Amino acid sequence: MKYILATCLLFQIAIAAEKRDLLIKTFPLEAVASHLANAQEWVDFPAYNNREFWDSQPVEIKTDLIKRGEKALSFDWAVIKATDYLELGRSGSRDRMQQPDNARKNALKALLMAELVDGKGRFLDQIINGVWAICEQSNWVLSAHLGLQKKDIELPDVNNMVIDLGSGETGALLSWIHYFMKDRLDEVSPLIAQRIAHEVRRNILDPYYNRSDLWWMGLGGEKSNNARGLVNNWNPWINYNVLQCILLMETDPDKRVQYTCKTMQSVDQFINSYNDDGACDEGPSYWSHAGGKFFEYLELLAQATQGKVAIYNHPLVKNIGTYIYQVYIDDPYFVNFADASAKGGVNAGLVYRYGEAIGDATMKGFGSFYAQKKGLDKTLANASVAAMINDLLWMPRIMQDKPIEPLVGYYWFPQTQVAGAREHPNAKSGFYFAAKGGHNDEFHNHNDVGTFILYYNGLPCLVDAGVGTYTKQTFSSERYKIWTMQSGNHNLPLVNGFEQPHGLTYRAKHTSFKVRPNPQFSVDIADAYPKEAAVKYWQRTYELNKKRGFVIQDQFELEEFNAANAIHFLSPCNIKLVKTGLLELELGEETVYMQYDAELFTDPKIEKISIDDPRLLASWPEGLYKIAFTAKTTDKKGRYVFTVKKTE
């Protein structure tokens, strides 16, 4: 019998904090100095006046980009008001400020891309309007992130410049406009390009050069709000944008080298924080912003150093990449623990290029699969300028390469303690499950140690709700008052009347995964509950049994009985009690049955959870149902079994 066993959590934490320092140890400052390209010589994107390239783009691509730009010709560059920032503190709304800020950036990006493919100058005036409007902002930091200022956080402080996700994106966008359009802007007025250079330096370069205290840098200043003090997706995401600004806008050769190395030192902290298994504990929805941005950073670094500064062959870099196709269920569904959404997708070009860089044919095929399935005009990443142009350059190859839909039979990420398996490898039919151990202080954490999800024929059966639209509460001390964060609204037990609390000490133990004779995940979740739950052990096991179906088993012992145990499930299915001991779960045209022991449990309480949050509605348009089984017995020791099967 083949077992794949987890290491203990303490080992996991030690590994996660390992000082690999892959970039700086391999490529010290002297090596970077010898390889870093001068000025903008590294850029291999076609210039604006390279009309042969831009004019030769597929008609559907050009038409789509020009339509977006034409829509933005009437965009009103309204002021982002002080009260838009203040709304975060008044109502908790991030959107009041973020929506107009994002609208500005999206309009400006649409105008730039339209002008690049059109080449007639008709979008130039609106580009100038957008540039000027954004340059007039006090700073480019999002209202939800002004806490980086540490004091007077209600409004941007021009005397305390910080860098966040929003400012990094804005800086990179303006830097590319400066690169592509400077000559055309200078024909109108040299003050426009000068203003871009001034504001990029004020908002991005100077703060990055002069500060090391921002938590996302991981350079010994402020700690993250995670108990482990580790950095998350902010690190590669912001460093990637900062590096674009340095490479495009910094004219001092010594500073280019020095601060390129600083980005490397900072990104090393992201690498150090990752488990060897490469899994993203923020969930697949965040992979594009974590592992994906990490790759884009490495890609940019290699591009700027003639391919000399590259670590693509390191096993961790490969594991971070291949994670994304292993947790694919069936389009549009991905495994969605933490704040990830059930319905997702990937940037096809990014996935393909990552696969090419690490030499993984399946990852390349996954990128081609998504590109070819969605269609040529739908594959351009609605993200950064660099991503969109990379897609244009790579798309002919991606569209012609062999598509691969990665229906992985099973996987196991031993340090992150996430596993999954299909009933039929390389097929969508039958059951698919994923389960997790871990702890309750993961990034974008939910209190969900030991939870699972279950799909049948590619459709969701028992699920994780995901997360609603972000508000001030989402990342505050009030986070765990949100229903989607609570263990009582996951596929987990209520033990002796208690849910799981938040914190690093609430964790899994004795976690294991085996694939023969049947895929089976097992974890003791006793330590995930408070001492008041008085639980000695609670061994939960999930088994994908081809004969019996999907089996959920709890073997437990309590020190004392205080309140009835309950077992909770969350489902998008229409649910009907067929008879005592048997539920019917209708998944559209498919139906499965859940069998439970009527001697141990009362008939379940089925509660409709109406959903009006846009982010949750995207995954669960018909809402969700909470199924709650309450134990009849007061036994301190026992065994519960639930079986989900294809027939009655």
XYZ file of C-alpha atoms in Angstrom, residues 163-548:
386
model
C 3.556 51.932 -2.215
C 0.686 49.446 -2.500
C -0.867 47.268 -5.180
C -2.754 50.183 -6.724
C 0.170 52.579 -6.905
C 2.430 49.901 -8.355
C -0.055 49.173 -11.150
C -0.461 52.881 -11.899
C 3.286 53.473 -11.956
C 3.866 50.628 -14.422
C 1.006 51.834 -16.671
C 2.372 55.381 -16.860
C 5.895 54.064 -17.413
C 4.766 52.114 -20.483
C 2.867 55.132 -21.814
C 6.083 57.106 -21.423
C 8.018 54.396 -23.279
C 5.627 53.969 -26.202
C 4.284 57.507 -26.618
C 6.997 59.899 -25.411
C 7.832 61.236 -28.875
C 4.156 61.825 -29.670
C 3.563 63.419 -26.278
C 6.571 65.697 -26.764
C 5.075 66.923 -30.043
C 2.170 68.260 -28.002
C 4.230 69.432 -25.028
C 7.419 68.125 -23.396
C 5.806 68.851 -20.019
C 3.603 65.745 -20.318
C 6.413 63.182 -20.394
C 8.306 65.223 -17.828
C 5.291 65.089 -15.544
C 5.041 61.314 -15.926
C 8.712 60.960 -15.001
C 8.268 63.252 -12.004
C 5.203 61.445 -10.660
C 6.636 57.957 -11.162
C 9.675 59.060 -9.207
C 7.589 60.698 -6.471
C 5.101 57.844 -6.124
C 7.261 54.796 -6.822
C 10.998 55.213 -7.224
C 11.840 57.505 -4.311
C 9.668 55.668 -1.766
C 11.085 52.317 -2.901
C 14.648 53.549 -2.747
C 14.263 55.189 0.663
C 12.062 52.733 2.551
C 12.477 49.153 3.717
C 9.806 49.253 6.416
C 6.733 48.386 4.350
C 5.551 44.944 5.461
C 5.162 43.518 1.956
C 8.870 44.053 1.264
C 9.830 41.510 3.929
C 13.064 43.425 4.576
C 12.992 43.577 8.335
C 10.635 46.490 8.816
C 6.982 46.165 9.668
C 5.666 42.601 9.994
C 2.695 41.343 8.029
C -0.583 40.865 9.827
C -0.026 37.120 9.576
C 1.219 35.529 12.813
C 4.104 33.918 10.923
C 5.317 37.329 9.754
C 5.526 36.121 6.154
C 4.833 38.071 2.974
C 2.080 37.190 0.516
C 1.079 37.985 -3.083
C 1.664 41.695 -2.510
C 5.404 41.041 -2.610
C 5.905 39.754 -6.173
C 2.967 41.798 -7.472
C 4.347 45.140 -6.270
C 7.991 44.278 -6.928
C 7.094 43.319 -10.492
C 5.500 46.718 -11.069
C 8.296 48.566 -9.289
C 10.905 46.776 -11.399
C 9.090 47.887 -14.558
C 9.292 51.477 -13.300
C 13.004 51.148 -12.485
C 13.900 49.584 -15.813
C 11.801 51.985 -17.884
C 12.258 55.258 -16.001
C 15.498 55.245 -13.991
C 18.330 56.928 -15.901
C 21.111 56.524 -13.321
C 22.981 53.260 -14.172
C 24.150 52.693 -10.596
C 20.649 53.112 -9.183
C 19.245 50.750 -11.804
C 21.579 48.027 -10.590
C 21.293 48.803 -6.881
C 17.519 48.866 -6.768
C 17.019 46.004 -9.174
C 18.987 44.043 -6.578
C 16.729 45.410 -3.861
C 13.702 43.978 -5.685
C 15.551 40.656 -5.868
C 16.261 40.739 -2.146
C 12.599 41.497 -1.474
C 11.254 38.802 -3.816
C 13.597 36.354 -2.102
C 11.423 36.846 0.987
C 8.416 35.651 -1.024
C 10.415 32.635 -2.161
C 11.493 31.996 1.434
C 7.894 32.096 2.617
C 6.703 29.424 0.193
C 6.383 25.756 1.027
C 8.517 23.350 -0.995
C 5.375 21.813 -2.481
C 4.636 25.080 -4.335
C 0.967 25.231 -3.305
C -0.685 28.626 -2.976
C -2.380 28.678 0.430
C -4.276 31.794 -0.694
C -6.135 29.574 -3.164
C -6.110 29.219 -6.975
C -7.910 32.550 -7.486
C -4.843 34.214 -6.021
C -2.320 32.172 -7.967
C -2.259 34.716 -10.798
C -1.368 37.403 -8.259
C 1.053 35.220 -6.281
C 2.740 32.512 -8.359
C 1.732 34.234 -11.593
C 3.185 37.621 -10.627
C 6.251 35.823 -9.287
C 6.785 34.340 -12.742
C 6.183 37.679 -14.471
C 8.785 39.203 -12.162
C 11.300 36.442 -13.006
C 10.465 36.803 -16.689
C 11.102 40.561 -16.581
C 14.337 40.082 -14.647
C 15.572 37.542 -17.195
C 14.532 39.791 -20.069
C 16.465 42.742 -18.616
C 19.615 40.632 -18.119
C 19.749 38.857 -21.486
C 18.461 35.685 -19.843
C 21.437 35.482 -17.489
C 19.587 36.097 -14.203
C 17.147 33.191 -14.183
C 16.132 30.477 -11.704
C 13.526 28.588 -13.744
C 15.227 25.240 -13.143
C 14.808 25.346 -9.375
C 12.259 22.715 -8.172
C 10.312 25.283 -6.141
C 9.831 27.545 -9.159
C 8.517 24.545 -11.092
C 6.209 23.477 -8.256
C 4.735 26.969 -7.924
C 3.855 26.822 -11.608
C 2.427 23.310 -11.883
C 0.193 23.870 -8.842
C -2.343 25.785 -10.930
C -3.197 22.956 -13.308
C -3.262 20.329 -10.578
C -6.126 22.095 -8.782
C -8.190 22.455 -11.941
C -11.487 20.565 -11.699
C -13.480 21.295 -14.860
C -13.926 24.659 -16.546
C -14.796 27.022 -14.896
C -14.211 25.308 -11.544
C -11.012 25.212 -9.468
C -10.375 24.023 -5.917
C -11.280 27.066 -3.830
C -10.094 27.042 -0.248
C -9.403 30.337 1.579
C -10.651 33.467 -0.219
C -10.616 31.784 -3.613
C -13.788 31.638 -5.703
C -15.114 28.367 -7.059
C -15.372 29.719 -10.586
C -12.114 30.964 -11.939
C -9.859 30.994 -14.929
C -6.292 31.606 -15.917
C -4.370 34.046 -18.050
C -3.697 31.646 -20.882
C -0.614 33.487 -22.093
C 0.973 33.651 -18.660
C 0.362 29.943 -18.025
C 1.793 29.017 -21.409
C 4.914 31.152 -20.940
C 5.451 29.793 -17.427
C 5.214 26.265 -18.797
C 7.686 27.120 -21.548
C 10.137 28.595 -19.038
C 10.127 25.555 -16.748
C 9.871 22.992 -19.538
C 6.470 21.601 -18.522
C 4.443 20.418 -21.522
C 1.219 20.010 -19.535
C 1.349 23.585 -18.298
C 1.962 24.865 -21.809
C -0.910 22.714 -23.030
C -3.168 24.111 -20.325
C -2.451 27.625 -21.566
C -3.261 26.549 -25.129
C -6.405 24.782 -23.918
C -7.764 27.931 -22.307
C -6.760 30.174 -25.206
C -8.308 27.940 -27.838
C -11.459 27.300 -25.812
C -12.148 30.950 -25.054
C -11.345 32.212 -28.544
C -8.646 34.510 -29.837
C -10.410 37.786 -29.042
C -11.147 36.689 -25.461
C -7.669 35.561 -24.477
C -5.961 38.922 -24.079
C -5.381 39.484 -20.401
C -7.491 42.385 -19.175
C -4.638 43.263 -16.874
C -1.355 45.077 -17.343
C -0.020 46.564 -20.562
C 2.973 44.215 -20.442
C 0.706 41.175 -20.089
C -1.457 42.226 -23.028
C 1.497 42.821 -25.331
C 3.108 39.556 -24.268
C -0.155 37.853 -25.193
C -0.077 39.473 -28.634
C 3.486 38.289 -29.183
C 2.888 34.730 -27.992
C -0.681 34.156 -29.143
C 0.055 32.760 -32.632
C 2.176 30.035 -31.054
C -0.284 29.393 -28.231
C -3.214 29.064 -30.615
C -1.351 26.528 -32.760
C 0.126 24.393 -29.988
C -1.477 21.189 -28.710
C -4.147 21.903 -26.065
C -4.105 19.819 -22.894
C -6.923 19.810 -20.354
C -5.157 18.625 -17.185
C -7.575 16.224 -15.501
C -5.018 15.157 -12.893
C -5.796 11.850 -11.179
C -4.535 12.887 -7.764
C -2.159 15.329 -6.087
C -0.741 15.917 -2.623
C 0.929 19.073 -1.328
C 2.440 17.733 1.897
C 3.615 20.950 3.537
C 0.473 22.943 2.724
C -1.571 19.817 3.515
C -3.931 19.950 0.542
C -4.853 16.870 -1.478
C -7.299 15.936 -4.217
C -8.318 13.000 -6.367
C -10.608 11.998 -9.222
C -12.613 8.811 -9.351
C -11.463 8.393 -12.951
C -8.055 9.947 -13.780
C -7.973 11.931 -17.031
C -11.768 12.078 -17.087
C -14.452 14.468 -15.835
C -16.916 11.738 -14.986
C -17.483 10.501 -11.466
C -16.541 12.073 -8.150
C -13.780 14.594 -7.536
C -12.774 15.712 -4.064
C -10.198 17.986 -2.475
C -9.423 18.358 1.230
C -7.116 20.362 3.459
C -5.414 20.269 6.824
C -3.218 23.259 7.569
C -3.997 25.826 10.254
C -6.217 28.815 10.898
C -3.750 31.600 10.200
C -3.094 31.005 6.529
C -3.107 33.883 4.084
C -6.670 34.925 3.262
C -7.564 32.478 5.992
C -10.896 30.841 6.695
C -11.375 28.797 9.858
C -11.557 25.587 7.895
C -9.023 23.007 9.090
C -10.114 19.619 7.781
C -12.718 20.816 5.299
C -13.336 19.388 1.812
C -15.200 19.992 -1.440
C -16.928 17.394 -3.622
C -17.880 17.507 -7.310
C -19.725 14.990 -9.448
C -19.332 14.852 -13.246
C -17.657 18.243 -13.058
C -20.506 19.885 -11.126
C -20.362 21.217 -7.541
C -22.023 19.045 -4.930
C -20.607 19.969 -1.489
C -18.701 23.226 -1.615
C -16.742 26.038 -0.047
C -18.664 29.306 -0.457
C -15.528 31.367 -1.049
C -15.599 35.040 -0.096
C -17.844 38.009 -0.730
C -16.915 41.447 -1.990
C -14.065 42.862 0.045
C -14.894 45.574 2.555
C -13.047 47.163 5.448
C -14.352 44.329 7.651
C -12.768 41.628 5.487
C -9.257 42.515 6.631
C -10.005 43.689 10.135
C -10.437 42.194 13.591
C -14.082 41.682 12.605
C -13.178 39.289 9.762
C -14.455 36.162 11.469
C -17.896 37.636 12.000
C -18.374 37.209 8.249
C -20.321 33.983 7.678
C -18.115 32.685 4.865
C -15.077 32.700 7.172
C -16.600 30.571 9.921
C -16.058 26.831 10.291
C -19.771 26.447 10.967
C -20.368 27.381 7.329
C -17.869 24.917 5.920
C -18.101 21.146 5.512
C -17.021 20.545 9.100
C -18.293 19.392 12.494
C -19.525 21.529 15.352
C -17.670 19.832 18.204
C -19.317 19.795 21.622
C -21.082 22.998 20.610
C -17.933 24.817 19.416
C -16.666 26.104 16.069
C -13.004 26.527 15.140
C -11.347 29.808 16.207
C -8.817 31.847 14.274
C -5.123 31.513 15.046
C -1.913 29.671 14.221
C -2.293 27.298 17.179
C -5.567 25.932 15.783
C -4.210 23.395 13.371
C -4.282 19.926 11.921
C -2.165 17.011 13.041
C -1.500 13.462 11.834
C -2.410 14.485 8.291
C -1.916 11.854 5.615
C -2.929 11.024 2.076
C -2.783 7.716 0.243
C -3.848 6.720 -3.241
C -4.120 2.926 -2.991
C -6.308 0.963 -2.791
C -8.534 4.076 -2.813
C -7.638 7.761 -2.551
C -7.965 8.654 1.124
C -7.233 11.823 3.077
C -7.092 11.653 6.872
C -6.551 14.378 9.473
C -6.960 14.849 13.207
C -8.733 18.205 13.649
C -8.982 18.131 17.472
C -6.419 20.918 17.899
C -8.354 23.150 15.503
C -11.013 23.571 18.211
C -10.725 25.507 21.487
C -9.897 23.820 24.783
C -13.495 24.340 25.836
C -14.535 21.833 23.181
C -12.858 19.178 25.360
C -11.915 16.978 22.415
C -9.191 14.324 22.791
C -9.071 13.460 19.117
C -11.265 13.886 16.054
C -9.934 11.907 13.147
C -11.742 12.857 9.960
C -11.247 10.704 6.847
C -12.367 11.199 3.249
C -12.250 8.186 0.944
C -13.062 8.004 -2.742
C -14.329 4.444 -2.991
C -15.309 3.288 -6.473
C -17.786 0.786 -5.057
C -19.306 2.744 -2.169
